[in-house]
PDB file of C-alpha atoms in Angstrom:
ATOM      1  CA  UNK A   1      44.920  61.215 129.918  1.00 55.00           C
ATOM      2  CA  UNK A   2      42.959  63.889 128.397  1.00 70.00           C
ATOM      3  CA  UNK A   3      42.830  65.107 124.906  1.00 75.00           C
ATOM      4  CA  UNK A   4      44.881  67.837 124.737  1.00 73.00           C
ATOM      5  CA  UNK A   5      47.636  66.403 126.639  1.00 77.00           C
ATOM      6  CA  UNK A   6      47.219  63.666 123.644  1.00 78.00           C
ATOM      7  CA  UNK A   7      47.175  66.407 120.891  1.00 78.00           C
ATOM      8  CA  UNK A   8      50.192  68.379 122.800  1.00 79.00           C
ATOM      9  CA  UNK A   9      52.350  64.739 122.726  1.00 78.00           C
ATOM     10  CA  UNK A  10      51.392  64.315 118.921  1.00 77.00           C
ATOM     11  CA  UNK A  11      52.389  67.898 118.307  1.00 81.00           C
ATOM     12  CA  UNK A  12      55.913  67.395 120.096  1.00 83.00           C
ATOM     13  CA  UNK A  13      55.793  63.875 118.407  1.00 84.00           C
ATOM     14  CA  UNK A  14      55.794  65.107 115.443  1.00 82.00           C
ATOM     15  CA  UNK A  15      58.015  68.066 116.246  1.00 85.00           C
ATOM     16  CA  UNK A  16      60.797  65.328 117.030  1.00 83.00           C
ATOM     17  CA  UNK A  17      59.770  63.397 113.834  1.00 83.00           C
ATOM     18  CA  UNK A  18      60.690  66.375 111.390  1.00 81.00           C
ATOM     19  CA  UNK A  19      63.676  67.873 113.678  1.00 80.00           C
ATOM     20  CA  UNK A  20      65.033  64.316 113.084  1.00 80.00           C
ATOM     21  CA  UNK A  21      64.673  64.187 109.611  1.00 79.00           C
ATOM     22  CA  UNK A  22      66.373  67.795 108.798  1.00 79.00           C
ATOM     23  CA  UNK A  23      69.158  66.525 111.071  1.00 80.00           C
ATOM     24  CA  UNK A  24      69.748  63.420 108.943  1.00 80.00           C
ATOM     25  CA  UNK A  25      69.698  65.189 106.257  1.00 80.00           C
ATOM     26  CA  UNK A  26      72.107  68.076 106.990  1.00 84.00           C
ATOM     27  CA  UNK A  27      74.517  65.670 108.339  1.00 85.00           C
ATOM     28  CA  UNK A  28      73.922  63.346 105.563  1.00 85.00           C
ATOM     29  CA  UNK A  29      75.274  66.559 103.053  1.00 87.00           C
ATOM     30  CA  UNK A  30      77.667  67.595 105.581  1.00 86.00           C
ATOM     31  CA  UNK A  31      79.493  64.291 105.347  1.00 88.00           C
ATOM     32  CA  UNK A  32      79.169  63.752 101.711  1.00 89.00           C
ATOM     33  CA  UNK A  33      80.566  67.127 100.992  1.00 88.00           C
ATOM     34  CA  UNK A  34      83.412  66.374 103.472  1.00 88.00           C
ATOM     35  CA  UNK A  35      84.101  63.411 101.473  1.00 90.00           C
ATOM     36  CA  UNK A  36      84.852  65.179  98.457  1.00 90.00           C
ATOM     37  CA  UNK A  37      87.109  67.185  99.902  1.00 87.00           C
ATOM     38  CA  UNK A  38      89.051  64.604 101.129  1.00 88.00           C
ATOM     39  CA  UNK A  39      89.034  63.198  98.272  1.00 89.00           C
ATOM     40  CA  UNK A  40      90.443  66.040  96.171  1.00 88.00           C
ATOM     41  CA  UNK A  41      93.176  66.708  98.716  1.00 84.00           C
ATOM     42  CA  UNK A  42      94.095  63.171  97.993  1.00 87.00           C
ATOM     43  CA  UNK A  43      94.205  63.545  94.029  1.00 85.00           C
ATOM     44  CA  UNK A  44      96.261  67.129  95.076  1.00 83.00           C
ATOM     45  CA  UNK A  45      98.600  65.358  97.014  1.00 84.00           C
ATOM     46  CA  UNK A  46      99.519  62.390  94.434  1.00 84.00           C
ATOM     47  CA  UNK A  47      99.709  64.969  91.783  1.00 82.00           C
ATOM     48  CA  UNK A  48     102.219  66.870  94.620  1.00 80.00           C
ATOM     49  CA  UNK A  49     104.441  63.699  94.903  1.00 83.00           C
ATOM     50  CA  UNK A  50     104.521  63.292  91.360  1.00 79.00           C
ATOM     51  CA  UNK A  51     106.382  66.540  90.662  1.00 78.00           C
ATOM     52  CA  UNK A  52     108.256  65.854  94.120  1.00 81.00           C
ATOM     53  CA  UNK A  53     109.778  63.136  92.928  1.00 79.00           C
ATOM     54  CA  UNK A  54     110.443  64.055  89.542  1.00 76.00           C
ATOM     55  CA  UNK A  55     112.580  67.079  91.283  1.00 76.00           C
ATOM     56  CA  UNK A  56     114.213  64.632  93.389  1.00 78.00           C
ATOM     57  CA  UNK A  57     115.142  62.221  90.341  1.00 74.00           C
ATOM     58  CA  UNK A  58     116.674  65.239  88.537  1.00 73.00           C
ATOM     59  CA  UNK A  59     118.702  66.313  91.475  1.00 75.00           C
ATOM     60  CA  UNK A  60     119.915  62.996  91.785  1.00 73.00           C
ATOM     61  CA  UNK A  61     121.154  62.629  88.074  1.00 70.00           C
ATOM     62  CA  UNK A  62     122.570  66.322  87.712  1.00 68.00           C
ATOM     63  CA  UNK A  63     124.786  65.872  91.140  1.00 69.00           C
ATOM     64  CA  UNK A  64     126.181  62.706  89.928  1.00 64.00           C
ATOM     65  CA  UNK A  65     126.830  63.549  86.252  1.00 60.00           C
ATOM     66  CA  UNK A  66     128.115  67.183  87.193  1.00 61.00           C
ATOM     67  CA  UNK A  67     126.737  69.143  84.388  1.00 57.00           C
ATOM     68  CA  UNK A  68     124.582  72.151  84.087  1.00 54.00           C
ATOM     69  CA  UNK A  69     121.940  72.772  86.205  1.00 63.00           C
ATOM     70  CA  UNK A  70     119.080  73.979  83.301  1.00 70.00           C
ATOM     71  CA  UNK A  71     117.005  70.547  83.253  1.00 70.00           C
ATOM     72  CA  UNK A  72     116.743  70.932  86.975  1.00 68.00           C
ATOM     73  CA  UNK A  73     115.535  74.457  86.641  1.00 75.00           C
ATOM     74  CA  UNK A  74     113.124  73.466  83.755  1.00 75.00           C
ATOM     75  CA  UNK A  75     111.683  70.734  85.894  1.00 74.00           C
ATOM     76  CA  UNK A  76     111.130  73.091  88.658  1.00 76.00           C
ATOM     77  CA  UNK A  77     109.724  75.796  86.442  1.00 78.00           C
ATOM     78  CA  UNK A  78     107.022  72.583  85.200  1.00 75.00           C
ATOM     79  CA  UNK A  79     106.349  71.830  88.962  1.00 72.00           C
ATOM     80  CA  UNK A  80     105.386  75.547  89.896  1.00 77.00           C
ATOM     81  CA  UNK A  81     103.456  75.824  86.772  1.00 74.00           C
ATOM     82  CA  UNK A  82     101.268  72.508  87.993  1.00 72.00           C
ATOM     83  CA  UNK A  83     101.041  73.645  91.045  1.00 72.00           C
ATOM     84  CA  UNK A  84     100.371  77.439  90.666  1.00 75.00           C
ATOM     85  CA  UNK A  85      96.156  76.673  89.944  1.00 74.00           C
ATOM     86  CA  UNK A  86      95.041  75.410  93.630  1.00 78.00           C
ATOM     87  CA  UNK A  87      91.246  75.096  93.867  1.00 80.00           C
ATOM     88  CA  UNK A  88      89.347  74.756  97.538  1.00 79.00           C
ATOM     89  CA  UNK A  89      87.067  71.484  97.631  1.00 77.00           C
ATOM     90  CA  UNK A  90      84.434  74.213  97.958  1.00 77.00           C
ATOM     91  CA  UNK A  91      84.387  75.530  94.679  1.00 82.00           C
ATOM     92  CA  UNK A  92      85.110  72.589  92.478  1.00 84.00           C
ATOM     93  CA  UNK A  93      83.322  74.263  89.672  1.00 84.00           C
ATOM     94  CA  UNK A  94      83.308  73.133  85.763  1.00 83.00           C
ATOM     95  CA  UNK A  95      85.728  76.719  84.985  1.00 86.00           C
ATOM     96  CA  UNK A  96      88.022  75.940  88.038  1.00 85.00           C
ATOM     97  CA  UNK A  97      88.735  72.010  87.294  1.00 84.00           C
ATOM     98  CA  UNK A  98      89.013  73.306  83.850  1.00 82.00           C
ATOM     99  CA  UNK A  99      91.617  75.503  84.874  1.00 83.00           C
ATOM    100  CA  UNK A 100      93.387  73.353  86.975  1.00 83.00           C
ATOM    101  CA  UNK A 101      93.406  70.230  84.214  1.00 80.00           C
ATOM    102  CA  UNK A 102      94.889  72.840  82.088  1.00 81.00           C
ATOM    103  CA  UNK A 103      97.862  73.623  84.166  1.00 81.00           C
ATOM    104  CA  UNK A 104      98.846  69.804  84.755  1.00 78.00           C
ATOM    105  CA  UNK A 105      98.933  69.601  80.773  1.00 78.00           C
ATOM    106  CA  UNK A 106     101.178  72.309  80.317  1.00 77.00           C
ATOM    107  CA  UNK A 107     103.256  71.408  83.295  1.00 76.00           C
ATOM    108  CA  UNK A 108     102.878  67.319  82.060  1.00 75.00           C
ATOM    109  CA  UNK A 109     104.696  68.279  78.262  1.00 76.00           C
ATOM    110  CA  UNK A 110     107.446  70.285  79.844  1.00 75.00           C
ATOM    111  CA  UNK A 111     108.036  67.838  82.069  1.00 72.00           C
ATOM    112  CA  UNK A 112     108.115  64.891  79.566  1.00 72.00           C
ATOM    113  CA  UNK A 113     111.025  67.515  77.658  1.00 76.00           C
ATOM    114  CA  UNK A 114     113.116  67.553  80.650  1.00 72.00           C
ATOM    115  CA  UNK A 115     112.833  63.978  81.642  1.00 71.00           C
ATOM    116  CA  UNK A 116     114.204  63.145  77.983  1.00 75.00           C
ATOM    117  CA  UNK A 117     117.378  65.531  78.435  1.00 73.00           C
ATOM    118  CA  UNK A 118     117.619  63.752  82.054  1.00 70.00           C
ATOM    119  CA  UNK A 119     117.711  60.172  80.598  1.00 72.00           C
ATOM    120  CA  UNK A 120     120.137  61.306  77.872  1.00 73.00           C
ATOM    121  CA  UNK A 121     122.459  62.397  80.682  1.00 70.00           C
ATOM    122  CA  UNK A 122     122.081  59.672  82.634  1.00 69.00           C
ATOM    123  CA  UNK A 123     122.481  57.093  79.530  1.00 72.00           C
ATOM    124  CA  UNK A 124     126.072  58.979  79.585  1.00 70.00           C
ATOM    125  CA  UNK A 125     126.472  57.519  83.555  1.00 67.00           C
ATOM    126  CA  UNK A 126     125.708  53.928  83.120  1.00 66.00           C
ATOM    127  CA  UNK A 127     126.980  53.369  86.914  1.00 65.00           C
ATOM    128  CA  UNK A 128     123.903  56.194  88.202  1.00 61.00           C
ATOM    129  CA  UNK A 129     121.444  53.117  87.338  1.00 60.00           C
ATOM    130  CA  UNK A 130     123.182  51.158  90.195  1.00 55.00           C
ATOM    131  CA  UNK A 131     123.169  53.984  92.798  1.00 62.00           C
ATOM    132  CA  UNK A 132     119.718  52.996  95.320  1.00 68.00           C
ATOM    133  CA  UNK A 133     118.279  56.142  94.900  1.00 68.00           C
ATOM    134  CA  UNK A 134     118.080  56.764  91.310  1.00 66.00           C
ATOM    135  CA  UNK A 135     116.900  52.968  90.698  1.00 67.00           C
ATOM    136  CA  UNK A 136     113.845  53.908  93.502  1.00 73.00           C
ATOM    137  CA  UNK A 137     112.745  57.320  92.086  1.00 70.00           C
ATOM    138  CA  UNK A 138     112.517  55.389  88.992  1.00 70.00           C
ATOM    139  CA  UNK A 139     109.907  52.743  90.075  1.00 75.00           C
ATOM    140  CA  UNK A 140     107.948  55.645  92.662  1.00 77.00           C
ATOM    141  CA  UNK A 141     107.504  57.807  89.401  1.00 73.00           C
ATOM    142  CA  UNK A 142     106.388  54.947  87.578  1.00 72.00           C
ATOM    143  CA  UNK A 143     104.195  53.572  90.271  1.00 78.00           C
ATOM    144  CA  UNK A 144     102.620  57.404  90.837  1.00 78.00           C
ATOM    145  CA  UNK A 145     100.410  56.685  88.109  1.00 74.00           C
ATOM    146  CA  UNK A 146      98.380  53.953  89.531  1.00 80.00           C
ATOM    147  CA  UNK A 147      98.184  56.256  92.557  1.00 85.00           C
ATOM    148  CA  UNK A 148      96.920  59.271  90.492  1.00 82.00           C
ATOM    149  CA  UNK A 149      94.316  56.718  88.991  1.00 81.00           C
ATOM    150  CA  UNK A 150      93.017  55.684  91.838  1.00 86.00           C
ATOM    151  CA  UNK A 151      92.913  58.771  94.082  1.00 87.00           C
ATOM    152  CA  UNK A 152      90.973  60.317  90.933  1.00 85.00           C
ATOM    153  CA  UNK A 153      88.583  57.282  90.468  1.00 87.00           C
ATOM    154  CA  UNK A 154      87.470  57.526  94.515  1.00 90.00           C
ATOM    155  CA  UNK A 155      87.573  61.455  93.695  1.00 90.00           C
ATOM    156  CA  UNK A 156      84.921  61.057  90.900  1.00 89.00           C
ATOM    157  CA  UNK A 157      82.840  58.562  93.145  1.00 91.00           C
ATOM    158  CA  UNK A 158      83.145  60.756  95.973  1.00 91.00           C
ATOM    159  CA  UNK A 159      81.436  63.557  94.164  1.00 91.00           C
ATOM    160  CA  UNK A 160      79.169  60.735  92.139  1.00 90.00           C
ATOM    161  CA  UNK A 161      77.481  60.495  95.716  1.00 90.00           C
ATOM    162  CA  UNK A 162      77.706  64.258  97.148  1.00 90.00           C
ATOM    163  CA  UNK A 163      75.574  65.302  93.704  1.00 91.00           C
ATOM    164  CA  UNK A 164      73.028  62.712  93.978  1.00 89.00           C
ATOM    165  CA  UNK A 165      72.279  63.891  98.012  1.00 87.00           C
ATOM    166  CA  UNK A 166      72.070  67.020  96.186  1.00 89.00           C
ATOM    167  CA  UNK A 167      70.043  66.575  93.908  1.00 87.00           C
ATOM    168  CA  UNK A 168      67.839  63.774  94.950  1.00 84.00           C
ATOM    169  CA  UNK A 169      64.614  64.594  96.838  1.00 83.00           C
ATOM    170  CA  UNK A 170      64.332  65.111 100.051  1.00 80.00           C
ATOM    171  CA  UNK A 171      67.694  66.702 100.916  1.00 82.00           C
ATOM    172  CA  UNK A 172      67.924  68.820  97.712  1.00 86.00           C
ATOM    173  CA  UNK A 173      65.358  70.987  99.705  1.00 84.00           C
ATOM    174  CA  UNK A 174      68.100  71.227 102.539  1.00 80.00           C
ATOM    175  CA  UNK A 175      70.558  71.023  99.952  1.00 85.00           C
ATOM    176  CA  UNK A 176      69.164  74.512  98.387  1.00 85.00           C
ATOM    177  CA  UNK A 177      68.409  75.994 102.007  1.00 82.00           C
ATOM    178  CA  UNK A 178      71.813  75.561 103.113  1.00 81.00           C
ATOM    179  CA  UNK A 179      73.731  76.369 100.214  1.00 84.00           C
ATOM    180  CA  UNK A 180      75.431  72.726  99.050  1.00 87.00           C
ATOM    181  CA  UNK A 181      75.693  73.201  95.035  1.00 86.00           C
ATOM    182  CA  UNK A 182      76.925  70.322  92.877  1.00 87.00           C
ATOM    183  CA  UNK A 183      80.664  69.641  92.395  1.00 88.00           C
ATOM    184  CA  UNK A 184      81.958  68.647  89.055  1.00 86.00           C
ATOM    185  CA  UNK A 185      83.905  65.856  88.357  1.00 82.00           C
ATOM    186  CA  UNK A 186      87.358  65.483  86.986  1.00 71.00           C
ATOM    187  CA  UNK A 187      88.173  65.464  83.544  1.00 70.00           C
ATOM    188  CA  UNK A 188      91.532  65.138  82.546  1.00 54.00           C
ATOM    189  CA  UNK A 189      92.460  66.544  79.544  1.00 54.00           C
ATOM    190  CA  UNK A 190      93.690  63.945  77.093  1.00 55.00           C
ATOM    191  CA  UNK A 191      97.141  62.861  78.404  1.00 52.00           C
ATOM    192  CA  UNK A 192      97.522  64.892  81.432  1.00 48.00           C
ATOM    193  CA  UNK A 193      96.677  62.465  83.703  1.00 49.00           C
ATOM    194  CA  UNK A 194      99.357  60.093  82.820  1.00 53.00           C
ATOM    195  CA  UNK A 195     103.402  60.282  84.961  1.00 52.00           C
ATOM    196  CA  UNK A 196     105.711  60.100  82.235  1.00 52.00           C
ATOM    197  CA  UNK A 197     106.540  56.811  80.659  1.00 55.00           C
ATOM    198  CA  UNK A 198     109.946  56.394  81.697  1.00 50.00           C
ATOM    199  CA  UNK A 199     110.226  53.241  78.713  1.00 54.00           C
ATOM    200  CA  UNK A 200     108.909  55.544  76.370  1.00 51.00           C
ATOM    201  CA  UNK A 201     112.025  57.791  77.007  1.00 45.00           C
ATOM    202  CA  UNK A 202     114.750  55.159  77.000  1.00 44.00           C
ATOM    203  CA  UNK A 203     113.307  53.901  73.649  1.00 48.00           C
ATOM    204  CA  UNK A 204     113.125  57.459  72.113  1.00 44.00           C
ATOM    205  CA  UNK A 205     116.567  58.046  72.891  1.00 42.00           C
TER     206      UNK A 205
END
């Protein structure tokens, strides 16, 4: 074996070595940033099903108590307000969560005004509580908090771990060449990330 077939091998050796390496790397960002969006379709979706079955709950009261339709429309206007600010995992930005954590306030206080008028009208129907479906859209609403919670916590973790393969050295080299910025986190504005309390209502009224 002669040397420059040696020095040719080391060449390709190394070559391999460093092809390797940017691969792991790229893929490594690739799946983090994949994760994160995941992730934030998941806190999407539970915020989705919370409005869902809000809608669903009102229905459910007005066609059995007969009377005018306005809380229904009020919760609907709520839901489209929520879920009028849609951001792309891609641009998870501090302006665009901001924006979005703004809508789910708005759309959380209207929606905590029509759930009152709904529980005074169904206080009027004591035999609604016994009806299957009104009892179960009860306990889903008041079980879509925990499911907000968590889908937010993994969200925040998820991102925790996409800005550190960012950031950290060596893939923030490939981070920069390829484009990956940093994601930010969610921050709920005070309140806004809490489903109605459904007690809280009863006792009001």
């Amino acid at each position: 074996m002669n040397s420059k077939y040696i020095r040719w091998a080391v060449i390709g050796g190394v070559i391999l070595i460093v092809f390797l390496w940017i691969r792991g790397s790229y893929n490594g960002l690739v799946r983090n940033d994949v994760t994160v969006q995941t992730a934030w379709s998941n806190v999407e979706t539970q915020y989705q099903r919370r409005y869902d079955l809000i809608e669903n709950l009102a229905k459910t009261v007005l066609k059995a108590a007969k009377t005018e339709d306005k809380i229904l429309k009020d919760v609907i206007e709520a839901r489209a307000q929520a879920t009028s600010v849609k951001i792309d995992a891609s641009s998870l930005t501090e302006e665009n969560m901001a924006k979005f954590e703004a809508a789910q306030a708005r759309a959380s206080q209207s929606l905590n005004s029509s759930l009152s008028r709904l529980m005074v009208v169904s206080e009027q129907y004591p035999d609604l509580k016994s009806v299957p479906q009104f009892a179960k859209l009860n306990d889903e609403i008041a079980g879509t908090e925990n499911r907000i919670g968590t889908a937010r916590t993994d969200f925040n973790q998820a991102v925790m771990n996409y800005n550190l393969s960012v950031r950290s050295f060596p893939s923030n080299i490939f981070a920069n060449m390829f484009g990956f910025q940093q994601k930010a986190a969610f921050k709920a504005t005070e309140g806004s990330d809490k489903a109605p309390d459904l007690d809280k209502i009863y006792d009001k009224e």
